[in-house]
Amino acid sequence: MVGRQGRVTGKIGPGLVGEVMVPIRGGVEAFYAYPSLPDEEIPVGSIVVVVEYSPPRTVYVARAVV
Amino acid sequence: MSPEILVVGGVAVVALIVLILLFKAIWRVAEPNEALIISGLGAHTKNELADSLGFKIVTGKGTAVLPGFQTARRLRLDSRATNLQVNCVTQQGIPVQVRGVIIYKVGDDFTSIANAARRFLDQQDSMNGAIHELFTGHLRSIIGNLTVEDLILNRERLTSETRSSAADEMSKLGLVVDSLQIQEIEDETGYITNLGKPHAAKIAAAARIAEAQRDQEATEAEQVAAAKKASAIRESQIQQAGYQAEVDQAAAKARQAGPLSEATARQEVVVQETRAAELEAQLAEQRLQSQVRKPADAKAYETVTLSQAERDARIAQAEAEARETELRAAAQASQVKQAAAADAESVRVRGEAAAAATKATGLGEAEAAKARGLAEAEAAKAKGLAEAEAAKAKGLAEADAIRARSEALRENQEAVIAQQLAENWPQIVEAGSKAFGNVDHMVVLNGAQGIEEMLAKALTLGGTGLGLARSLLAGGAPAEKDGASVNGAEPPATRNAIDTTS
């Protein structure tokens, strides 16, 4: 899970619960996303990298350097 | 076929059937939409979550389940839908009744499956009720954070609020919310209706304006068409009326033709009768003319002619008599004059002789002078007497002549004036041309005709002709008056008169 790239589908930011779509297990699943750096805002459509996975469905993400 | 073989075959078949049945009893396959939860003897998953997990989760493959030692339960991973109906209040404090649907499923990861299995394995059918109860509360908080406009328009806000309010609890239950849809919002206050009213009114106004404009254009076009129609009808009616009038006129003419022809005939008759009457009147008039007027005219003419001849004769006679008197007087005057001259001469001679005698006799010169003076005085006296005589005679003659002329003028003025004008024409022209005598330099624009006109104007403008005539009427030409003071000079007018009359 960690290291996978995903696409932001719900805005990630402080005080918000974001959403990222991450390809996993042959499909694409939605995970609740929080920024790995506090106070970082990641708009919808950005590519992010999962840096931390918190089961069952929460990930911490950082902006991917595309 | 030996019986042994049959037995062996039967046994084999039975064994095969038994084998198949056993396999079917032992082997379980998890379909893609379900997870097998196997618990019991040796049911341990070999993953990092296995320490707390007292069962094995199998997804997407088959596994052997030992009957009696293990149990296999299926957890459906299908998505499920539950309907929600909530009376709640929006952020603006507007009460709304929201009906929605929530689509959720059990998460695909083993953690979620484990959580869900522990909670819902035996009550999968009652999962909807639990979720309904759960989300009824969550929806209140979700909608309480939204405005009505967000609720209607802003899906991003809705899903975001859904996640932030329900994410942790759904994770606890091992469920994933795929979608939350608001299907219907019932608004008791009419907020939503009023929200749309400005736009609706705007659109309605635009529609009404457009309709009114089109209606106006259509009406204008219709009115123009109607006006044109009316104009065409008017023109056609005017034309028809005109033609009708012509027809009526023709009919009236036709109707009047009979009486008119009769009247014309009558008129002809009357005209002819009138003509006949006129002719009769003319005949009567002619008769009168020939019988009464013509003789009377002839008589009058005769009388006039006779009287004119008589008058002319009388005038001629008077003139001849005047002339005769004049001549006689002149002759007498000259005779007297000659006699006086002879007397004077004889007296002078005699005086001179006496003077010579006196002188000779030696009388003083005074005597002689006296005698001469006396003689001269005598002579002068005699001469004066003679001249007085002559003048008297001439005056008498002239008076006679004037009297005769005035009588003649009384008889026939015009003839005399014409005659006198003719006689005095040279003086008249001379008097007229005096007008040009004062002009130094004259330019005539239209040639000989111009000169004629100038002369004629001068003659008439000078008024000399008329003046001369008047003066002649008054008693002879001015030349005659001048000539009266000249002794023995005869006036040219009288000379001319002699020429014309003789």
PDB file of C-alpha atoms in Angstrom, chain B residues 18-221:
ATOM      1  CA  VAL B  18     -18.586 -40.988  -2.966  1.00  0.00           C
ATOM      2  CA  LEU B  19     -15.385 -39.143  -3.849  1.00  0.00           C
ATOM      3  CA  ILE B  20     -17.278 -36.475  -5.671  1.00  0.00           C
ATOM      4  CA  LEU B  21     -19.722 -36.085  -2.847  1.00  0.00           C
ATOM      5  CA  LEU B  22     -16.850 -35.864  -0.342  1.00  0.00           C
ATOM      6  CA  PHE B  23     -15.082 -33.284  -2.454  1.00  0.00           C
ATOM      7  CA  LYS B  24     -18.222 -31.298  -2.751  1.00  0.00           C
ATOM      8  CA  ALA B  25     -18.689 -31.523   1.005  1.00  0.00           C
ATOM      9  CA  ILE B  26     -15.125 -30.391   1.744  1.00  0.00           C
ATOM     10  CA  TRP B  27     -14.253 -27.816  -0.991  1.00  0.00           C
ATOM     11  CA  ARG B  28     -15.668 -24.323  -0.807  1.00  0.00           C
ATOM     12  CA  VAL B  29     -15.116 -21.628  -3.416  1.00  0.00           C
ATOM     13  CA  ALA B  30     -15.467 -17.935  -2.663  1.00  0.00           C
ATOM     14  CA  GLU B  31     -17.175 -16.087  -5.481  1.00  0.00           C
ATOM     15  CA  PRO B  32     -15.960 -12.595  -6.446  1.00  0.00           C
ATOM     16  CA  ASN B  33     -18.670 -10.845  -4.486  1.00  0.00           C
ATOM     17  CA  GLU B  34     -18.243 -12.731  -1.273  1.00  0.00           C
ATOM     18  CA  ALA B  35     -15.688 -13.571   1.349  1.00  0.00           C
ATOM     19  CA  LEU B  36     -15.463 -16.962   3.053  1.00  0.00           C
ATOM     20  CA  ILE B  37     -15.051 -16.653   6.781  1.00  0.00           C
ATOM     21  CA  ILE B  38     -13.602 -19.956   7.997  1.00  0.00           C
ATOM     22  CA  SER B  39     -13.232 -20.578  11.631  1.00  0.00           C
ATOM     23  CA  GLY B  40     -12.309 -23.679  13.528  1.00  0.00           C
ATOM     24  CA  LEU B  41      -9.420 -26.095  13.455  1.00  0.00           C
ATOM     25  CA  GLY B  42      -6.298 -24.587  11.961  1.00  0.00           C
ATOM     26  CA  ALA B  43      -8.148 -21.648  10.479  1.00  0.00           C
ATOM     27  CA  HIS B  44      -5.372 -19.091  10.689  1.00  0.00           C
ATOM     28  CA  THR B  45      -4.570 -16.491   8.130  1.00  0.00           C
ATOM     29  CA  LYS B  46      -0.914 -16.070   7.511  1.00  0.00           C
ATOM     30  CA  ASN B  47      -0.823 -12.340   7.440  1.00  0.00           C
ATOM     31  CA  GLU B  48       0.143  -9.508   9.722  1.00  0.00           C
ATOM     32  CA  LEU B  49      -3.370  -9.223  11.026  1.00  0.00           C
ATOM     33  CA  ALA B  50      -3.543 -12.903  12.044  1.00  0.00           C
ATOM     34  CA  ASP B  51      -2.591 -12.408  15.652  1.00  0.00           C
ATOM     35  CA  SER B  52      -5.909 -10.952  16.581  1.00  0.00           C
ATOM     36  CA  LEU B  53      -7.859 -12.769  13.972  1.00  0.00           C
ATOM     37  CA  GLY B  54      -9.360 -16.087  15.144  1.00  0.00           C
ATOM     38  CA  PHE B  55     -10.565 -17.013  11.674  1.00  0.00           C
ATOM     39  CA  LYS B  56      -9.428 -17.275   8.095  1.00  0.00           C
ATOM     40  CA  ILE B  57     -10.741 -14.961   5.385  1.00  0.00           C
ATOM     41  CA  VAL B  58     -10.725 -16.347   1.857  1.00  0.00           C
ATOM     42  CA  THR B  59     -11.614 -14.205  -1.117  1.00  0.00           C
ATOM     43  CA  GLY B  60     -11.609 -15.121  -4.794  1.00  0.00           C
ATOM     44  CA  LYS B  61     -10.429 -18.732  -4.474  1.00  0.00           C
ATOM     45  CA  GLY B  62     -11.410 -22.146  -3.205  1.00  0.00           C
ATOM     46  CA  THR B  63     -10.371 -23.805   0.020  1.00  0.00           C
ATOM     47  CA  ALA B  64     -11.002 -27.073   1.807  1.00  0.00           C
ATOM     48  CA  VAL B  65     -13.242 -26.921   4.790  1.00  0.00           C
ATOM     49  CA  LEU B  66     -13.188 -29.892   7.032  1.00  0.00           C
ATOM     50  CA  PRO B  67     -16.736 -30.646   7.972  1.00  0.00           C
ATOM     51  CA  GLY B  68     -17.168 -30.919  11.670  1.00  0.00           C
ATOM     52  CA  PHE B  69     -13.808 -29.230  12.400  1.00  0.00           C
ATOM     53  CA  GLN B  70     -14.326 -26.003  10.583  1.00  0.00           C
ATOM     54  CA  THR B  71     -17.254 -23.835   9.598  1.00  0.00           C
ATOM     55  CA  ALA B  72     -17.320 -21.683   6.532  1.00  0.00           C
ATOM     56  CA  ARG B  73     -19.615 -18.692   6.422  1.00  0.00           C
ATOM     57  CA  ARG B  74     -20.126 -16.390   3.447  1.00  0.00           C
ATOM     58  CA  LEU B  75     -20.034 -12.650   3.848  1.00  0.00           C
ATOM     59  CA  ARG B  76     -21.484 -10.889   0.855  1.00  0.00           C
ATOM     60  CA  LEU B  77     -19.391  -8.021  -0.394  1.00  0.00           C
ATOM     61  CA  ASP B  78     -22.124  -6.702  -2.649  1.00  0.00           C
ATOM     62  CA  SER B  79     -22.995  -3.084  -2.548  1.00  0.00           C
ATOM     63  CA  ARG B  80     -26.135  -2.407  -0.601  1.00  0.00           C
ATOM     64  CA  ALA B  81     -28.530   0.469  -0.734  1.00  0.00           C
ATOM     65  CA  THR B  82     -30.687   1.891   1.970  1.00  0.00           C
ATOM     66  CA  ASN B  83     -33.170   4.706   1.764  1.00  0.00           C
ATOM     67  CA  LEU B  84     -33.002   7.598   4.160  1.00  0.00           C
ATOM     68  CA  GLN B  85     -35.703  10.053   5.169  1.00  0.00           C
ATOM     69  CA  VAL B  86     -34.740  12.824   7.540  1.00  0.00           C
ATOM     70  CA  ASN B  87     -36.418  15.922   8.848  1.00  0.00           C
ATOM     71  CA  CYS B  88     -33.568  18.317   9.498  1.00  0.00           C
ATOM     72  CA  VAL B  89     -32.467  21.946   9.424  1.00  0.00           C
ATOM     73  CA  THR B  90     -29.976  23.487   7.025  1.00  0.00           C
ATOM     74  CA  GLN B  91     -27.182  25.880   7.902  1.00  0.00           C
ATOM     75  CA  GLN B  92     -29.573  28.809   7.346  1.00  0.00           C
ATOM     76  CA  GLY B  93     -32.053  27.328   9.809  1.00  0.00           C
ATOM     77  CA  ILE B  94     -34.532  26.313   7.175  1.00  0.00           C
ATOM     78  CA  PRO B  95     -36.376  23.105   8.020  1.00  0.00           C
ATOM     79  CA  VAL B  96     -36.299  20.592   5.189  1.00  0.00           C
ATOM     80  CA  GLN B  97     -37.325  17.010   4.763  1.00  0.00           C
ATOM     81  CA  VAL B  98     -34.598  15.142   2.892  1.00  0.00           C
ATOM     82  CA  ARG B  99     -34.968  11.796   1.227  1.00  0.00           C
ATOM     83  CA  GLY B 100     -31.813  10.180   0.000  1.00  0.00           C
ATOM     84  CA  VAL B 101     -30.151   6.884  -0.710  1.00  0.00           C
ATOM     85  CA  ILE B 102     -26.845   5.632   0.588  1.00  0.00           C
ATOM     86  CA  ILE B 103     -24.928   2.986  -1.294  1.00  0.00           C
ATOM     87  CA  TYR B 104     -22.328   1.176   0.781  1.00  0.00           C
ATOM     88  CA  LYS B 105     -20.481  -2.096   0.852  1.00  0.00           C
ATOM     89  CA  VAL B 106     -18.163  -4.081   3.003  1.00  0.00           C
ATOM     90  CA  GLY B 107     -14.585  -3.009   2.407  1.00  0.00           C
ATOM     91  CA  ASP B 108     -12.431  -5.256   0.210  1.00  0.00           C
ATOM     92  CA  ASP B 109      -9.425  -5.352   2.517  1.00  0.00           C
ATOM     93  CA  PHE B 110      -9.194  -8.041   5.125  1.00  0.00           C
ATOM     94  CA  THR B 111      -9.410  -5.507   7.978  1.00  0.00           C
ATOM     95  CA  SER B 112     -12.752  -4.249   6.783  1.00  0.00           C
ATOM     96  CA  ILE B 113     -13.967  -7.785   6.084  1.00  0.00           C
ATOM     97  CA  ALA B 114     -12.905  -8.838   9.573  1.00  0.00           C
ATOM     98  CA  ASN B 115     -14.630  -5.842  11.197  1.00  0.00           C
ATOM     99  CA  ALA B 116     -17.786  -6.378   9.184  1.00  0.00           C
ATOM    100  CA  ALA B 117     -17.756 -10.115   9.759  1.00  0.00           C
ATOM    101  CA  ARG B 118     -17.528  -9.651  13.501  1.00  0.00           C
ATOM    102  CA  ARG B 119     -20.476  -7.250  13.445  1.00  0.00           C
ATOM    103  CA  PHE B 120     -22.788  -8.371  10.682  1.00  0.00           C
ATOM    104  CA  LEU B 121     -22.089 -12.013   9.798  1.00  0.00           C
ATOM    105  CA  ASP B 122     -25.341 -13.278  11.293  1.00  0.00           C
ATOM    106  CA  GLN B 123     -27.428 -10.209  10.569  1.00  0.00           C
ATOM    107  CA  GLN B 124     -26.508  -9.319   7.039  1.00  0.00           C
ATOM    108  CA  ASP B 125     -30.142  -8.658   6.242  1.00  0.00           C
ATOM    109  CA  SER B 126     -30.510  -6.244   9.157  1.00  0.00           C
ATOM    110  CA  MET B 127     -27.423  -4.293   8.067  1.00  0.00           C
ATOM    111  CA  ASN B 128     -29.624  -1.859   6.163  1.00  0.00           C
ATOM    112  CA  GLY B 129     -31.593  -0.997   9.300  1.00  0.00           C
ATOM    113  CA  ALA B 130     -28.421  -0.295  11.252  1.00  0.00           C
ATOM    114  CA  ILE B 131     -26.991   1.808   8.481  1.00  0.00           C
ATOM    115  CA  HIS B 132     -30.294   3.651   8.139  1.00  0.00           C
ATOM    116  CA  GLU B 133     -30.290   4.489  11.826  1.00  0.00           C
ATOM    117  CA  LEU B 134     -26.633   5.491  11.684  1.00  0.00           C
ATOM    118  CA  PHE B 135     -26.944   7.702   8.641  1.00  0.00           C
ATOM    119  CA  THR B 136     -30.153   9.342   9.779  1.00  0.00           C
ATOM    120  CA  GLY B 137     -28.124  10.940  12.523  1.00  0.00           C
ATOM    121  CA  HIS B 138     -25.151  11.622  10.255  1.00  0.00           C
ATOM    122  CA  LEU B 139     -27.326  13.201   7.595  1.00  0.00           C
ATOM    123  CA  ARG B 140     -28.628  15.698  10.180  1.00  0.00           C
ATOM    124  CA  SER B 141     -25.097  16.839  10.893  1.00  0.00           C
ATOM    125  CA  ILE B 142     -24.163  16.772   7.210  1.00  0.00           C
ATOM    126  CA  ILE B 143     -27.158  18.892   6.196  1.00  0.00           C
ATOM    127  CA  GLY B 144     -26.701  21.160   9.217  1.00  0.00           C
ATOM    128  CA  ASN B 145     -23.312  22.095   7.754  1.00  0.00           C
ATOM    129  CA  LEU B 146     -24.746  22.861   4.322  1.00  0.00           C
ATOM    130  CA  THR B 147     -26.954  25.526   2.843  1.00  0.00           C
ATOM    131  CA  VAL B 148     -29.924  24.644   0.692  1.00  0.00           C
ATOM    132  CA  GLU B 149     -28.014  25.826  -2.385  1.00  0.00           C
ATOM    133  CA  ASP B 150     -25.092  23.502  -1.507  1.00  0.00           C
ATOM    134  CA  LEU B 151     -27.537  20.697  -0.970  1.00  0.00           C
ATOM    135  CA  ILE B 152     -28.944  21.211  -4.409  1.00  0.00           C
ATOM    136  CA  LEU B 153     -25.812  22.125  -6.346  1.00  0.00           C
ATOM    137  CA  ASN B 154     -22.584  21.341  -4.527  1.00  0.00           C
ATOM    138  CA  ARG B 155     -21.892  17.604  -4.671  1.00  0.00           C
ATOM    139  CA  GLU B 156     -18.302  18.226  -3.612  1.00  0.00           C
ATOM    140  CA  ARG B 157     -19.459  19.758  -0.318  1.00  0.00           C
ATOM    141  CA  LEU B 158     -21.972  16.967   0.255  1.00  0.00           C
ATOM    142  CA  THR B 159     -19.495  14.134  -0.235  1.00  0.00           C
ATOM    143  CA  SER B 160     -16.863  15.998   1.753  1.00  0.00           C
ATOM    144  CA  GLU B 161     -19.247  16.438   4.686  1.00  0.00           C
ATOM    145  CA  THR B 162     -20.336  12.833   4.396  1.00  0.00           C
ATOM    146  CA  ARG B 163     -16.744  11.665   4.603  1.00  0.00           C
ATOM    147  CA  SER B 164     -15.793  13.927   7.462  1.00  0.00           C
ATOM    148  CA  SER B 165     -18.820  12.979   9.548  1.00  0.00           C
ATOM    149  CA  ALA B 166     -19.154   9.256   8.791  1.00  0.00           C
ATOM    150  CA  ALA B 167     -15.678   8.082   7.797  1.00  0.00           C
ATOM    151  CA  ASP B 168     -14.507   6.871  11.213  1.00  0.00           C
ATOM    152  CA  GLU B 169     -17.713   5.157  12.157  1.00  0.00           C
ATOM    153  CA  MET B 170     -17.958   3.392   8.816  1.00  0.00           C
ATOM    154  CA  SER B 171     -14.343   2.287   9.278  1.00  0.00           C
ATOM    155  CA  LYS B 172     -15.297   0.833  12.634  1.00  0.00           C
ATOM    156  CA  LEU B 173     -18.031  -1.144  10.963  1.00  0.00           C
ATOM    157  CA  GLY B 174     -15.747  -2.171   8.103  1.00  0.00           C
ATOM    158  CA  LEU B 175     -18.014  -0.508   5.584  1.00  0.00           C
ATOM    159  CA  VAL B 176     -17.212   1.824   2.716  1.00  0.00           C
ATOM    160  CA  VAL B 177     -19.654   4.491   1.546  1.00  0.00           C
ATOM    161  CA  ASP B 178     -19.672   4.371  -2.206  1.00  0.00           C
ATOM    162  CA  SER B 179     -22.216   7.110  -2.691  1.00  0.00           C
ATOM    163  CA  LEU B 180     -24.674   9.257  -0.841  1.00  0.00           C
ATOM    164  CA  GLN B 181     -27.402  10.739  -3.006  1.00  0.00           C
ATOM    165  CA  ILE B 182     -29.990  13.294  -2.020  1.00  0.00           C
ATOM    166  CA  GLN B 183     -33.063  12.302  -3.964  1.00  0.00           C
ATOM    167  CA  GLU B 184     -35.639  14.768  -2.790  1.00  0.00           C
ATOM    168  CA  ILE B 185     -35.795  17.871  -0.640  1.00  0.00           C
ATOM    169  CA  GLU B 186     -39.172  18.891   0.688  1.00  0.00           C
ATOM    170  CA  ASP B 187     -39.193  22.460   1.763  1.00  0.00           C
ATOM    171  CA  GLU B 188     -42.120  23.636   3.860  1.00  0.00           C
ATOM    172  CA  THR B 189     -41.148  27.314   3.834  1.00  0.00           C
ATOM    173  CA  GLY B 190     -41.072  27.567   0.053  1.00  0.00           C
ATOM    174  CA  TYR B 191     -37.413  28.584   0.120  1.00  0.00           C
ATOM    175  CA  ILE B 192     -36.457  26.547  -2.904  1.00  0.00           C
ATOM    176  CA  THR B 193     -39.484  27.724  -4.816  1.00  0.00           C
ATOM    177  CA  ASN B 194     -38.636  31.313  -3.998  1.00  0.00           C
ATOM    178  CA  LEU B 195     -35.003  30.666  -4.917  1.00  0.00           C
ATOM    179  CA  GLY B 196     -36.123  29.951  -8.427  1.00  0.00           C
ATOM    180  CA  LYS B 197     -38.674  32.716  -8.655  1.00  0.00           C
ATOM    181  CA  PRO B 198     -36.377  35.594  -9.720  1.00  0.00           C
ATOM    182  CA  HIS B 199     -35.004  33.522 -12.558  1.00  0.00           C
ATOM    183  CA  ALA B 200     -38.428  32.234 -13.417  1.00  0.00           C
ATOM    184  CA  ALA B 201     -39.804  35.778 -13.327  1.00  0.00           C
ATOM    185  CA  LYS B 202     -36.891  37.013 -15.445  1.00  0.00           C
ATOM    186  CA  ILE B 203     -37.425  34.306 -17.989  1.00  0.00           C
ATOM    187  CA  ALA B 204     -41.187  34.847 -17.861  1.00  0.00           C
ATOM    188  CA  ALA B 205     -40.676  38.577 -18.349  1.00  0.00           C
ATOM    189  CA  ALA B 206     -38.339  37.941 -21.262  1.00  0.00           C
ATOM    190  CA  ALA B 207     -40.875  35.541 -22.684  1.00  0.00           C
ATOM    191  CA  ARG B 208     -43.685  38.033 -22.214  1.00  0.00           C
ATOM    192  CA  ILE B 209     -41.608  40.822 -23.744  1.00  0.00           C
ATOM    193  CA  ALA B 210     -40.712  38.679 -26.709  1.00  0.00           C
ATOM    194  CA  GLU B 211     -44.298  37.555 -27.042  1.00  0.00           C
ATOM    195  CA  ALA B 212     -45.564  41.132 -26.799  1.00  0.00           C
ATOM    196  CA  GLN B 213     -43.028  42.304 -29.345  1.00  0.00           C
ATOM    197  CA  ARG B 214     -43.886  39.537 -31.739  1.00  0.00           C
ATOM    198  CA  ASP B 215     -47.553  40.183 -31.093  1.00  0.00           C
ATOM    199  CA  GLN B 216     -47.000  43.873 -31.787  1.00  0.00           C
ATOM    200  CA  GLU B 217     -45.150  43.117 -34.995  1.00  0.00           C
ATOM    201  CA  ALA B 218     -47.817  40.680 -36.031  1.00  0.00           C
ATOM    202  CA  THR B 219     -50.540  43.206 -35.199  1.00  0.00           C
ATOM    203  CA  GLU B 220     -48.720  45.918 -37.101  1.00  0.00           C
ATOM    204  CA  ALA B 221     -48.345  43.652 -40.083  1.00  0.00           C
TER     205      ALA B 221
END
